[in-house]
Amino acid sequence: MITYDSDLFTITTDSFTYQMKKDAYGRLLHLYHGSPIAGDASALLSYRDRGFSGSPYEAGTDRTYSYDYLPLEVSTAGEGDFRTPGIVIEQEDGTLSAAFRYESHRIYTGTEAVRGLPHASADDAECLEIKLTEELSKAELTLTYAAKGSSLVRGMRIKAGDRKITVRKALYSMDTLASDHDVIWFDGRHCSERNMKRDHIDTSALTCTSRRGATSHQMNNSFIICASDTTETHGEAVLLSLLWSGSFTFFAEKDQYGTMRCALGAGSEFFSYDLENDELVLPQLLMTYSAEGLGDLSVKNSRFVSDHIRRKLRGGLTNPVLLNNWEATYFDFNGEKLLQIAKEAKNLGCDLFVLDDGWFGHRNDDLSSLGDWYENREKLGMSLDELSARITEAGIAFGLWVEPEMISEDSDLYRAHPEWALAVPGKAPVRGRYQLVLDMSNPEVTDYLKKTLDDLITRGRLSYMKWDYNRFITDFHSSVTLPGRIEYDYIRGLYSVFEYLNERHPDLLIEGCSGGGGRFDLGLLYYTPQSWLSDDTDAIERIDIEFGSSYIYPVSSFGSHVSAVPNHQTHRTSPLFTRSSVAMIGSYGLELDPTKLSEGEKSVIRDEIKAYKELCPIIKDGDFYRLMHTPDAGCCLAVSQDRKDAVLIAVRRLSHGNPKDFHVRLRGLDEKAMYSVGDKVFSGSMLMNAGFLLPFTYSEDLEAVRVRIKAL
Ligand code: GLA
């Protein structure tokens, strides 16, 4: 329910309350967010003359009223608030002062589409829109809130008024009184994405950013704010996650009176967006609440993302079992070799064969050809049409790898359009993997890509496309876009290509990728329902990446493959069953040469693919719980939403002499139901309260167990 009463905006669902107040001077205060409350949280505010805290002019001689300590929904510079502002507007004359005052609001049902940007959709969401006007420039700030279940989706737009303004920063901020909170963030590096880190926010401030033009492996754009005693199974937590794939900024800081301000939004310090008769629509922010710990938070968040944000294909392939030839062949293949691999993949039970990098231009290594999205006939020994026809005739769907946002200097495209690459005139550009980045803010570039990729999809009869992005932006100079706008306009350009292709090919599955999981975010999931999780295919390390990512995203969005041993990244040899069990925590596939497998291995993989197809509905539509995550072992459970069917997957990562037992308490089951667990029967209450002894045999290293649990 959303109410407006005596200047008080209250958004309440069964799971949370979010409360704001229009104050006597038209500014918007942020009073509360958290477990549901009835009543006016402004009772928590105190007014005293606080030294060195200035007061708004309208307050006259009242020195007790100051924006230096009041919790604010919209925090700007020049209002007496000395904390880090969420919004910075530069006026035409360079002044950074801005004062946004309430103008109007409306309450309505059903989210509205945001053209050109990823957005949450829910016809029955309760929505609030508040308009504020900036005193000097008459710029209009529109804030939107859509509430459903445990989630709140915030939106923000800034429209220029009479005069030109420059938006230097536009983050969603949130102030919390008397804060005793931790912040959780997810950092990493290539091949080690989304490591969960946690710190208490005291007087120190935490800033996390990506200035790479993409979300990045190094820092994900999702954060959890939780009580300092919150655990997996207990306590309050709210997850903030941006529907955005570009640079971003997050900060959390505590002020002199113990109020915490945290803010998250698009753009780094390189962002600066001038507006004249123009509007800037900022990407949405998803906030999901739980009072029952981080496990429940991720279950609720994943459900919301699956139901209201993540793309659903009209038809075609959903979570297909695929074989990707990258680690099987790298650049060393021809058409006949690919056909053999595809046929063998079909024999094993795969639905889709994906031809990765190296099929186009004259590419035999990563030095050339990005931009030339036509096949290398000489290398393939046949046309793309023929290859595709022969693969699909073998009874398996066909997909291709592309890296459309990139350009190699050694390419026909670069020779024709050097100005399409982002580069600073007079300065040699920075190369990343030898390549340059195309200027996606330039409509000529995006039009070219729309046409080229549309033709490729049609001609290659593609069911799937792996959309890669293998370097970050360094040279923020475009031949058409002002430098400060590039971070934003680039991503808008990218989204426009996805939007076009998805409309033209509603059955096409696009899988996101960026050197593995360097651009794994809700913005991409809106267009590409799954994303390659990491270039690290080692099962033992991948558990960390899967578990970290599962705090934010539905596990079925994780591209997750069984690869050969010794593993190409870690040189570790783990059992096939272990590799396969870990790959089942996601959208399953193979990343190996099936023609090199022994008959024994083929038979195991055939059985494993059958097993995955049976488990896939639980992984896809069910809830995912992390039960144990230590250097010694990882254990998780996927439970169908009716709580009748579940699968537990556990891996021992470190062997010890005379090992200890591993016990886990299951979650998400029905306490009153009886379950068959392998060949035994247990009550739900036994499994959830007393626990379950993981049935490891301790007879091999890196052992996995997979246990099916079914209600009787
Ligand atoms: C990236 C991807 C890999 C593979 C290579 C090809 O690193 O993450 O899966 O596609 O590019 O060059």
XYZ file of C-alpha atoms and ligand atoms in Angstrom:
724
model
C 0.000 0.000 0.000
C 1.186 3.529 -0.705
C -0.273 6.412 1.282
C 0.237 10.147 1.400
C -1.010 11.711 4.579
C 0.072 14.903 6.360
C 3.122 15.236 4.106
C 4.123 11.647 4.840
C 4.749 9.161 2.012
C 4.534 5.581 3.247
C 5.202 2.609 1.006
C 4.372 -0.610 2.809
C 4.258 -4.217 1.701
C 4.178 -7.356 3.871
C 7.967 -7.272 3.889
C 9.052 -3.671 4.307
C 8.171 -0.041 4.860
C 9.859 2.843 3.067
C 8.908 6.217 4.453
C 9.632 9.798 3.345
C 8.366 13.184 4.420
C 7.935 16.458 2.619
C 9.272 18.921 5.168
C 8.055 22.452 5.885
C 10.411 23.810 3.201
C 9.516 21.306 0.469
C 12.590 19.126 0.797
C 12.201 15.358 0.869
C 13.405 13.653 4.048
C 14.108 9.941 4.157
C 12.636 8.707 7.419
C 12.842 4.965 7.367
C 13.299 1.785 5.389
C 13.176 -1.701 6.873
C 10.752 -4.175 8.418
C 7.122 -3.016 8.213
C 6.057 -0.298 10.659
C 2.825 1.540 11.331
C 3.128 5.222 12.210
C 5.269 8.241 11.481
C 9.015 7.641 11.843
C 9.679 11.375 12.052
C 9.186 10.785 15.796
C 12.823 9.623 15.653
C 14.109 13.039 14.598
C 15.358 15.517 17.170
C 15.830 19.242 16.696
C 18.565 21.006 18.623
C 20.931 23.810 17.830
C 23.964 21.893 16.603
C 27.160 23.859 16.356
C 28.383 24.699 12.883
C 25.295 23.233 11.176
C 23.697 25.854 8.963
C 19.950 26.257 8.556
C 17.851 26.903 5.449
C 17.038 30.591 5.029
C 13.309 29.820 5.217
C 13.834 28.587 8.792
C 14.418 32.193 9.833
C 15.889 32.360 13.319
C 15.334 28.669 14.010
C 18.839 27.277 14.390
C 17.583 23.799 15.263
C 16.662 22.909 11.682
C 19.563 21.812 9.530
C 20.113 19.581 6.526
C 23.487 18.800 7.996
C 21.951 16.106 10.194
C 18.463 15.408 8.869
C 18.121 12.155 6.887
C 17.560 13.087 3.249
C 16.018 11.361 0.264
C 17.614 13.853 -2.105
C 21.003 15.090 -0.976
C 22.688 17.898 -2.916
C 25.442 20.439 -2.415
C 24.725 23.947 -1.181
C 21.901 23.115 1.237
C 23.962 22.982 4.409
C 24.508 19.242 4.184
C 28.248 18.595 4.451
C 27.976 14.846 3.910
C 28.822 13.375 0.508
C 25.961 14.364 -1.800
C 24.093 11.812 -3.877
C 23.245 14.373 -6.557
C 25.529 17.088 -7.875
C 24.155 19.578 -10.384
C 26.381 22.169 -11.995
C 24.469 25.316 -12.849
C 25.096 27.218 -16.081
C 27.564 29.537 -14.330
C 29.474 26.666 -12.717
C 27.807 26.889 -9.287
C 27.363 23.475 -7.722
C 24.494 24.459 -5.438
C 21.100 22.906 -6.086
C 17.860 22.851 -4.090
C 15.099 20.447 -5.102
C 11.637 21.205 -3.705
C 8.509 19.099 -3.814
C 6.172 19.991 -6.666
C 3.640 17.170 -7.022
C 3.137 13.457 -6.747
C 0.888 10.685 -7.991
C 0.122 7.181 -6.787
C -0.821 4.544 -9.345
C -0.777 0.821 -10.056
C 1.483 -0.922 -12.572
C 5.016 -0.066 -13.575
C 5.607 2.068 -16.640
C 8.090 1.062 -19.325
C 11.340 3.007 -19.483
C 12.251 3.297 -23.136
C 15.781 2.345 -23.964
C 16.755 1.166 -20.491
C 16.300 -2.122 -18.633
C 13.386 -1.925 -16.243
C 11.287 -4.007 -13.902
C 7.723 -4.752 -15.047
C 4.845 -5.666 -12.767
C 1.240 -4.810 -13.603
C 0.182 -5.061 -10.000
C 3.073 -3.149 -8.417
C 2.056 -0.130 -6.372
C 3.820 2.916 -7.654
C 4.606 6.410 -6.495
C 6.016 9.270 -8.510
C 7.288 12.450 -6.866
C 8.301 15.513 -8.834
C 10.643 18.110 -7.415
C 11.808 21.354 -8.974
C 15.264 22.815 -8.645
C 15.174 26.382 -7.381
C 17.725 28.028 -9.682
C 17.517 26.255 -13.022
C 13.920 24.988 -12.680
C 15.219 21.554 -13.602
C 12.762 18.812 -12.720
C 13.717 15.752 -10.728
C 11.280 12.850 -10.932
C 11.608 10.011 -8.457
C 9.658 6.806 -8.936
C 9.080 3.917 -6.567
C 7.444 0.612 -7.511
C 6.737 -1.796 -4.672
C 5.927 -5.467 -4.941
C 6.422 -8.216 -2.383
C 9.842 -7.785 -0.855
C 11.205 -5.509 -3.559
C 11.176 -1.813 -4.285
C 12.354 -0.495 -7.635
C 13.499 3.104 -7.685
C 13.760 5.257 -10.787
C 15.083 8.778 -11.349
C 14.878 11.296 -14.196
C 16.334 14.797 -14.451
C 14.888 17.196 -16.994
C 16.448 20.544 -17.797
C 14.334 23.619 -16.996
C 14.879 27.202 -18.196
C 18.633 26.984 -18.153
C 21.319 24.568 -19.072
C 22.585 22.314 -16.286
C 25.235 19.639 -16.073
C 24.494 16.541 -14.038
C 27.811 15.704 -12.444
C 26.499 12.913 -10.252
C 23.105 11.267 -9.832
C 23.047 8.468 -7.264
C 20.133 7.019 -5.346
C 20.851 7.764 -1.739
C 19.459 6.551 1.505
C 20.159 7.798 5.021
C 19.733 5.521 8.025
C 19.525 6.956 11.535
C 21.496 5.397 14.403
C 23.103 2.987 12.069
C 24.848 -0.177 13.258
C 25.233 -1.708 9.849
C 27.589 -3.732 7.761
C 28.034 -3.329 4.049
C 28.616 -6.370 1.870
C 30.193 -5.966 -1.546
C 31.338 -8.341 -4.272
C 34.776 -7.701 -5.694
C 37.210 -9.790 -7.674
C 39.352 -10.055 -10.750
C 39.336 -11.874 -14.075
C 38.754 -15.576 -13.275
C 37.696 -14.775 -9.707
C 34.507 -12.745 -9.815
C 32.123 -11.722 -7.042
C 33.964 -12.537 -3.852
C 31.793 -11.531 -0.955
C 33.421 -9.009 1.379
C 31.880 -7.471 4.479
C 32.765 -4.549 6.708
C 31.191 -2.562 9.481
C 30.568 1.047 8.573
C 31.707 3.171 11.432
C 33.249 6.578 11.060
C 35.186 5.376 8.049
C 33.716 5.610 4.574
C 33.626 2.943 1.917
C 33.667 3.799 -1.780
C 33.325 1.179 -4.490
C 33.324 2.113 -8.117
C 33.890 0.952 -11.644
C 35.358 3.528 -14.009
C 35.902 0.856 -16.670
C 32.819 1.655 -18.754
C 31.400 -1.718 -17.676
C 30.300 -3.331 -14.446
C 33.623 -5.197 -14.202
C 35.093 -8.335 -12.653
C 36.700 -6.082 -10.078
C 33.516 -4.725 -8.468
C 29.903 -5.739 -8.946
C 27.191 -3.068 -8.863
C 25.223 -4.771 -6.072
C 25.582 -4.183 -2.334
C 23.917 -5.521 0.780
C 23.325 -3.328 3.802
C 22.602 -5.474 6.838
C 22.519 -5.369 10.600
C 25.893 -6.216 12.066
C 24.520 -9.493 13.471
C 22.869 -10.621 10.236
C 23.876 -14.100 9.063
C 22.700 -16.444 6.306
C 19.726 -17.476 8.423
C 19.017 -14.509 10.654
C 18.654 -10.757 10.621
C 17.684 -7.773 8.518
C 19.251 -7.052 5.164
C 18.549 -5.047 2.047
C 20.159 -5.711 -1.305
C 20.764 -2.821 -3.697
C 21.419 -3.722 -7.318
C 21.576 -1.464 -10.351
C 19.859 -2.312 -13.625
C 22.930 -1.047 -15.411
C 25.991 -2.394 -17.202
C 28.358 0.577 -17.176
C 30.529 2.508 -14.750
C 28.983 3.143 -11.351
C 29.627 4.578 -7.921
C 28.662 3.370 -4.473
C 29.566 4.883 -1.159
C 28.631 4.337 2.455
C 29.634 6.721 5.212
C 28.623 7.547 8.723
C 28.146 11.133 9.802
C 28.948 12.904 13.038
C 25.669 11.781 14.642
C 25.839 8.136 13.598
C 23.546 8.366 10.568
C 24.738 6.267 7.673
C 24.376 7.507 4.128
C 24.759 5.045 1.336
C 24.295 5.849 -2.313
C 24.495 3.915 -5.547
C 24.045 4.921 -9.155
C 25.415 5.030 -12.670
C 28.597 6.885 -13.571
C 32.074 7.349 -12.144
C 33.945 10.601 -11.663
C 34.347 10.672 -15.480
C 30.591 11.188 -15.824
C 29.223 14.663 -16.455
C 26.038 15.067 -18.455
C 24.991 18.424 -19.832
C 21.270 18.958 -20.311
C 19.501 21.641 -22.290
C 15.854 21.079 -23.279
C 16.668 17.513 -22.567
C 16.080 14.748 -20.048
C 18.426 12.236 -18.482
C 16.808 8.973 -17.440
C 18.930 7.170 -14.885
C 19.013 3.376 -14.639
C 16.709 1.823 -12.071
C 17.793 0.555 -8.682
C 16.360 -2.672 -7.272
C 16.112 -2.926 -3.492
C 15.051 -6.219 -1.918
C 14.368 -6.700 1.794
C 14.496 -9.595 4.164
C 14.292 -9.807 7.935
C 15.388 -13.444 7.828
C 18.991 -13.370 6.777
C 21.038 -13.356 3.622
C 19.776 -16.748 2.439
C 16.170 -15.578 2.435
C 17.252 -12.272 0.877
C 18.800 -13.996 -2.117
C 15.793 -16.286 -2.552
C 13.444 -13.289 -2.594
C 15.679 -11.258 -4.844
C 16.175 -14.080 -7.345
C 12.442 -14.619 -7.567
C 11.849 -10.938 -8.251
C 14.596 -10.800 -10.867
C 13.253 -13.905 -12.622
C 9.658 -12.737 -12.561
C 10.068 -9.041 -13.284
C 13.446 -8.195 -14.811
C 15.207 -11.072 -16.541
C 14.325 -11.616 -20.189
C 12.020 -14.477 -21.055
C 12.232 -15.791 -24.592
C 9.041 -16.144 -26.572
C 10.137 -19.589 -27.718
C 13.449 -21.150 -28.642
C 15.942 -22.403 -26.109
C 15.745 -21.810 -22.373
C 18.727 -23.072 -20.382
C 19.830 -25.386 -23.232
C 22.585 -27.905 -22.562
C 25.279 -26.570 -24.847
C 28.732 -27.520 -25.987
C 31.098 -24.632 -26.566
C 34.282 -25.321 -28.556
C 36.508 -22.633 -26.951
C 38.506 -24.783 -24.538
C 38.169 -27.718 -26.977
C 39.966 -26.090 -29.903
C 40.733 -22.442 -29.151
C 41.493 -20.974 -32.608
C 42.548 -24.277 -34.135
C 39.611 -25.718 -36.081
C 38.034 -26.125 -39.476
C 34.482 -26.881 -40.556
C 34.892 -30.663 -40.586
C 36.416 -30.705 -37.108
C 33.544 -28.577 -35.821
C 31.018 -30.903 -37.415
C 32.561 -33.892 -35.674
C 32.444 -32.073 -32.352
C 28.850 -30.987 -32.917
C 27.759 -34.529 -33.853
C 29.445 -35.967 -30.794
C 27.799 -33.267 -28.658
C 24.465 -34.356 -30.080
C 25.247 -38.006 -29.234
C 25.946 -36.990 -25.668
C 22.560 -35.282 -25.398
C 23.443 -31.604 -25.912
C 20.794 -29.273 -27.360
C 23.119 -26.686 -28.840
C 26.557 -26.401 -30.390
C 28.299 -23.045 -29.957
C 31.121 -21.995 -32.247
C 33.266 -19.633 -30.227
C 35.969 -17.152 -31.265
C 37.956 -17.475 -34.520
C 35.346 -18.172 -37.229
C 35.333 -14.704 -38.887
C 37.539 -12.331 -40.888
C 40.986 -13.879 -41.003
C 41.183 -14.504 -37.280
C 43.519 -17.262 -36.116
C 44.613 -15.525 -32.946
C 43.413 -12.490 -31.044
C 45.395 -9.992 -33.131
C 42.824 -9.323 -35.834
C 39.379 -9.211 -37.422
C 37.040 -7.952 -34.697
C 34.447 -5.990 -36.615
C 34.485 -8.259 -39.671
C 31.459 -10.377 -38.874
C 31.574 -12.585 -41.924
C 32.934 -16.109 -41.957
C 36.481 -17.145 -42.801
C 35.577 -19.534 -45.625
C 39.133 -20.546 -46.188
C 39.506 -21.662 -42.585
C 36.104 -23.296 -42.276
C 36.325 -24.907 -45.689
C 32.682 -24.020 -46.209
C 30.255 -21.135 -45.915
C 28.545 -20.257 -42.652
C 25.236 -21.216 -44.256
C 26.564 -24.679 -45.067
C 28.138 -25.171 -41.648
C 24.947 -24.105 -39.933
C 22.800 -26.303 -42.188
C 24.975 -29.371 -41.612
C 25.026 -28.841 -37.854
C 21.286 -28.382 -37.590
C 20.731 -31.376 -39.901
C 22.677 -33.401 -37.334
C 19.861 -32.569 -34.915
C 21.542 -29.937 -32.761
C 20.886 -26.185 -32.681
C 23.634 -23.797 -33.739
C 25.016 -20.692 -32.038
C 27.892 -18.278 -32.614
C 30.284 -16.192 -30.545
C 30.525 -12.492 -31.379
C 32.226 -9.507 -29.783
C 30.325 -6.689 -31.476
C 31.515 -3.746 -29.377
C 35.130 -4.273 -30.380
C 37.311 -3.487 -33.348
C 40.750 -4.787 -34.312
C 43.070 -2.347 -36.058
C 43.706 -5.181 -38.496
C 40.142 -5.364 -39.794
C 38.236 -4.175 -42.839
C 35.937 -2.272 -40.502
C 38.805 -0.297 -38.986
C 40.312 0.416 -42.380
C 36.922 1.805 -43.472
C 36.008 3.591 -40.213
C 38.920 4.374 -37.922
C 36.786 7.158 -36.405
C 34.385 4.551 -35.024
C 36.945 3.475 -32.404
C 37.089 5.354 -29.108
C 40.439 7.169 -29.155
C 41.751 10.538 -28.031
C 42.962 12.630 -31.005
C 46.705 13.147 -30.918
C 47.232 10.339 -28.429
C 47.812 6.689 -29.232
C 44.947 4.633 -27.773
C 45.415 2.053 -25.045
C 45.095 -1.464 -26.420
C 43.408 -4.246 -24.459
C 43.891 -7.774 -25.809
C 45.254 -5.899 -28.863
C 41.815 -4.459 -29.584
C 40.022 -1.106 -29.436
C 36.470 -0.349 -28.341
C 33.833 0.795 -30.804
C 32.018 4.009 -30.044
C 28.598 2.656 -29.100
C 27.423 6.201 -28.403
C 27.576 6.843 -32.143
C 24.278 5.928 -33.867
C 26.182 5.148 -37.083
C 28.007 2.407 -35.206
C 24.927 0.959 -33.545
C 22.988 1.079 -36.837
C 25.819 -0.791 -38.514
C 25.826 -3.428 -35.767
C 22.057 -3.827 -35.841
C 22.129 -4.553 -39.541
C 25.244 -6.733 -39.507
C 24.116 -8.877 -36.583
C 20.565 -9.145 -37.858
C 21.921 -10.506 -41.160
C 24.269 -12.870 -39.356
C 21.497 -14.297 -37.164
C 19.261 -14.816 -40.173
C 21.902 -16.218 -42.494
C 23.486 -18.473 -39.862
C 20.015 -19.593 -38.632
C 21.277 -18.936 -35.136
C 19.378 -20.102 -32.090
C 21.943 -18.559 -29.792
C 24.596 -15.873 -29.711
C 27.373 -15.481 -27.124
C 27.952 -11.742 -26.816
C 31.442 -11.158 -25.496
C 33.215 -7.985 -24.333
C 36.893 -8.528 -23.701
C 38.368 -5.238 -22.588
C 37.338 -2.091 -20.770
C 37.127 1.501 -21.967
C 40.171 3.663 -21.448
C 39.948 6.361 -24.115
C 36.895 8.448 -23.357
C 36.785 10.405 -26.570
C 34.170 10.021 -29.276
C 33.877 11.741 -32.627
C 30.205 12.544 -31.864
C 29.655 12.492 -28.090
C 31.009 14.793 -25.397
C 33.503 12.934 -23.177
C 31.421 13.242 -19.998
C 28.430 11.636 -21.697
C 30.262 8.579 -23.019
C 29.872 6.370 -19.928
C 26.123 6.751 -20.216
C 25.508 7.059 -23.964
C 27.737 4.074 -24.718
C 25.557 1.779 -22.607
C 22.357 3.276 -24.038
C 23.748 2.497 -27.505
C 24.532 -1.066 -26.448
C 21.031 -1.525 -25.051
C 19.516 -0.165 -28.268
C 21.248 -2.943 -30.219
C 19.996 -5.612 -27.812
C 16.509 -4.150 -27.958
C 16.505 -4.217 -31.743
C 17.808 -7.773 -31.992
C 15.466 -9.091 -29.322
C 12.497 -7.543 -31.076
C 13.565 -8.893 -34.462
C 14.464 -12.336 -33.073
C 12.252 -13.031 -30.056
C 13.342 -16.693 -29.971
C 17.065 -15.990 -30.043
C 18.943 -16.715 -26.824
C 21.773 -14.246 -26.276
C 24.244 -15.189 -23.558
C 26.185 -12.300 -22.057
C 29.924 -12.594 -21.460
C 32.843 -10.372 -20.658
C 36.013 -12.400 -20.284
C 33.725 -14.603 -18.180
C 31.727 -12.569 -15.682
C 33.078 -9.048 -16.186
C 29.686 -7.609 -17.039
C 27.309 -9.723 -15.006
C 24.523 -7.386 -13.924
C 20.762 -6.863 -13.984
C 21.085 -4.553 -17.000
C 22.466 -7.380 -19.107
C 20.086 -9.985 -17.662
C 17.201 -7.837 -18.885
C 18.356 -8.562 -22.447
C 20.403 -11.741 -22.100
C 18.796 -14.272 -19.736
C 22.063 -16.010 -19.023
C 25.696 -14.918 -18.817
C 28.988 -16.810 -18.831
C 29.874 -16.751 -15.158
C 33.657 -16.819 -15.306
C 36.570 -17.809 -17.514
C 37.708 -19.950 -14.604
C 36.145 -23.337 -15.377
C 37.826 -25.141 -12.477
C 35.034 -26.753 -10.439
C 36.730 -26.179 -7.111
C 37.233 -22.438 -7.631
C 33.936 -22.013 -9.405
C 32.031 -22.881 -6.248
C 33.176 -19.538 -4.811
C 32.075 -17.668 -7.925
C 28.698 -19.410 -8.027
C 28.063 -18.854 -4.334
C 29.102 -15.170 -4.487
C 26.937 -14.557 -7.555
C 23.965 -16.353 -5.998
C 23.544 -13.543 -3.457
C 22.380 -11.359 -6.324
C 21.286 -13.373 -9.365
C 19.166 -16.458 -10.094
C 21.510 -19.444 -10.418
C 19.943 -20.534 -13.698
C 21.418 -17.385 -15.247
C 24.964 -18.694 -14.660
C 26.530 -20.160 -17.809
C 28.279 -23.125 -16.206
C 30.323 -25.755 -18.064
C 32.150 -29.025 -17.525
C 35.689 -28.648 -18.844
C 38.591 -31.020 -19.459
C 41.273 -31.927 -16.930
C 43.834 -30.859 -16.035
C 41.867 -27.631 -15.891
C 43.209 -24.981 -18.266
C 43.234 -22.185 -15.674
C 44.344 -23.942 -12.476
C 45.914 -27.177 -13.835
C 43.893 -29.063 -11.239
C 42.435 -32.484 -11.962
C 39.058 -33.031 -10.365
C 36.708 -35.996 -10.868
C 34.220 -35.782 -13.732
C 31.267 -36.202 -11.388
C 32.515 -33.263 -9.307
C 32.965 -31.056 -12.382
C 29.511 -31.978 -13.552
C 27.840 -31.467 -10.177
C 29.312 -27.983 -9.877
C 28.215 -27.156 -13.441
C 24.661 -28.117 -12.472
C 24.533 -25.009 -10.283
C 23.655 -22.964 -13.330
C 22.791 -23.371 -16.981
C 24.704 -26.541 -17.846
C 27.113 -27.073 -20.698
C 30.340 -28.696 -21.849
C 33.541 -26.847 -22.679
C 35.718 -29.711 -23.954
C 36.390 -31.787 -27.042
C 33.916 -34.678 -26.877
C 35.758 -36.547 -29.628
C 38.673 -36.944 -27.206
C 36.620 -38.524 -24.408
C 36.898 -42.225 -23.582
C 33.768 -44.375 -23.962
C 33.550 -44.485 -20.161
C 33.612 -40.692 -19.889
C 31.042 -40.361 -22.655
C 28.696 -42.666 -20.843
C 29.080 -40.670 -17.594
C 28.433 -37.405 -19.435
C 25.364 -38.849 -21.165
C 23.946 -39.803 -17.765
C 24.898 -36.446 -16.297
C 23.113 -34.551 -19.063
C 20.000 -36.639 -18.462
C 20.314 -35.932 -14.751
C 20.665 -32.189 -15.378
C 17.612 -32.120 -17.612
C 15.628 -33.743 -14.830
C 16.975 -31.325 -12.222
C 16.795 -28.230 -14.415
C 13.216 -27.271 -13.410
C 14.301 -27.156 -9.741
C 17.417 -25.130 -10.565
C 15.466 -22.821 -12.882
C 12.234 -22.247 -10.977
C 13.170 -23.227 -7.441
C 14.966 -21.505 -4.588
C 18.691 -21.754 -4.002
C 20.284 -21.968 -0.546
C 23.953 -21.851 0.375
C 24.317 -24.365 3.221
C 28.081 -24.414 3.711
C 30.879 -22.388 2.191
C 34.297 -22.951 3.716
C 37.766 -23.717 2.322
C 37.029 -27.377 3.196
C 33.662 -27.730 1.498
C 30.816 -26.103 -0.376
C 27.247 -27.332 -0.073
C 24.057 -25.929 -1.536
C 20.456 -26.908 -1.984
C 17.926 -26.094 -4.690
C 14.292 -26.560 -3.637
C 11.224 -26.433 -5.868
C 8.796 -23.685 -4.921
C 6.198 -26.260 -3.776
C 8.915 -27.625 -1.413
C 8.342 -31.176 -2.682
C 11.503 -31.690 -4.673
C 15.092 -30.702 -3.984
C 18.655 -31.461 -4.877
C 21.641 -31.073 -2.590
C 25.108 -30.668 -4.074
C 28.225 -30.806 -1.921
C 31.923 -30.818 -2.756
C 34.860 -31.566 -0.492
C 37.608 -29.180 -1.515
C 40.347 -30.057 0.954
C 41.124 -33.575 2.062
C 42.366 -34.299 5.570
C 43.690 -37.424 7.234
C 41.148 -38.812 9.717
C 38.514 -36.356 8.423
C 35.671 -34.848 10.379
C 32.058 -35.370 9.363
C 30.143 -32.646 7.607
C 26.639 -31.842 8.835
C 24.359 -29.277 7.250
C 20.930 -28.039 8.149
C 18.657 -27.978 5.136
C 16.439 -25.015 4.383
C 13.306 -24.240 2.428
C 11.657 -27.656 3.003
C 8.318 -28.340 4.673
C 8.987 -29.224 8.333
C 5.857 -31.339 8.472
C 6.520 -33.370 5.324
C 8.427 -36.653 5.055
C 11.161 -36.827 2.434
C 12.971 -39.620 0.712
C 16.651 -38.749 0.774
C 18.585 -41.134 -1.435
C 17.538 -44.534 0.019
C 16.494 -43.156 3.433
C 13.427 -41.329 4.751
C 13.586 -38.279 7.016
C 11.127 -35.687 8.232
C 11.497 -32.109 7.028
C 11.912 -31.042 10.666
C 14.758 -33.520 11.137
C 16.528 -32.302 7.994
C 16.044 -28.648 8.790
C 16.543 -28.622 12.556
C 18.796 -31.567 13.414
C 20.517 -31.571 10.040
C 21.870 -34.026 7.535
C 25.143 -35.950 7.424
C 26.761 -35.369 4.022
C 27.312 -38.853 2.574
C 30.918 -38.426 1.468
C 32.829 -41.672 1.017
C 36.243 -40.032 1.633
C 37.638 -42.430 -0.949
C 38.837 -39.809 -3.415
C 40.062 -36.240 -3.396
C 37.750 -33.386 -4.443
C 34.750 -35.608 -3.997
C 31.196 -34.468 -4.755
C 27.867 -35.823 -3.616
C 24.504 -35.068 -5.141
C 21.417 -36.055 -3.219
C 17.859 -35.927 -4.498
C 15.277 -35.132 -1.843
C 11.604 -35.771 -2.616
C 8.492 -35.344 -0.535
C 6.641 -38.637 0.007
C 36.525 -14.584 -23.539
C 35.404 -15.498 -23.113
C 35.777 -16.942 -23.406
C 36.048 -17.083 -24.876
C 37.141 -16.107 -25.318
C 37.304 -16.118 -26.818
O 37.636 -14.705 -22.743
O 35.091 -15.330 -21.757
O 34.744 -17.805 -23.002
O 34.868 -16.848 -25.596
O 36.839 -14.784 -24.906
O 38.251 -15.238 -27.234
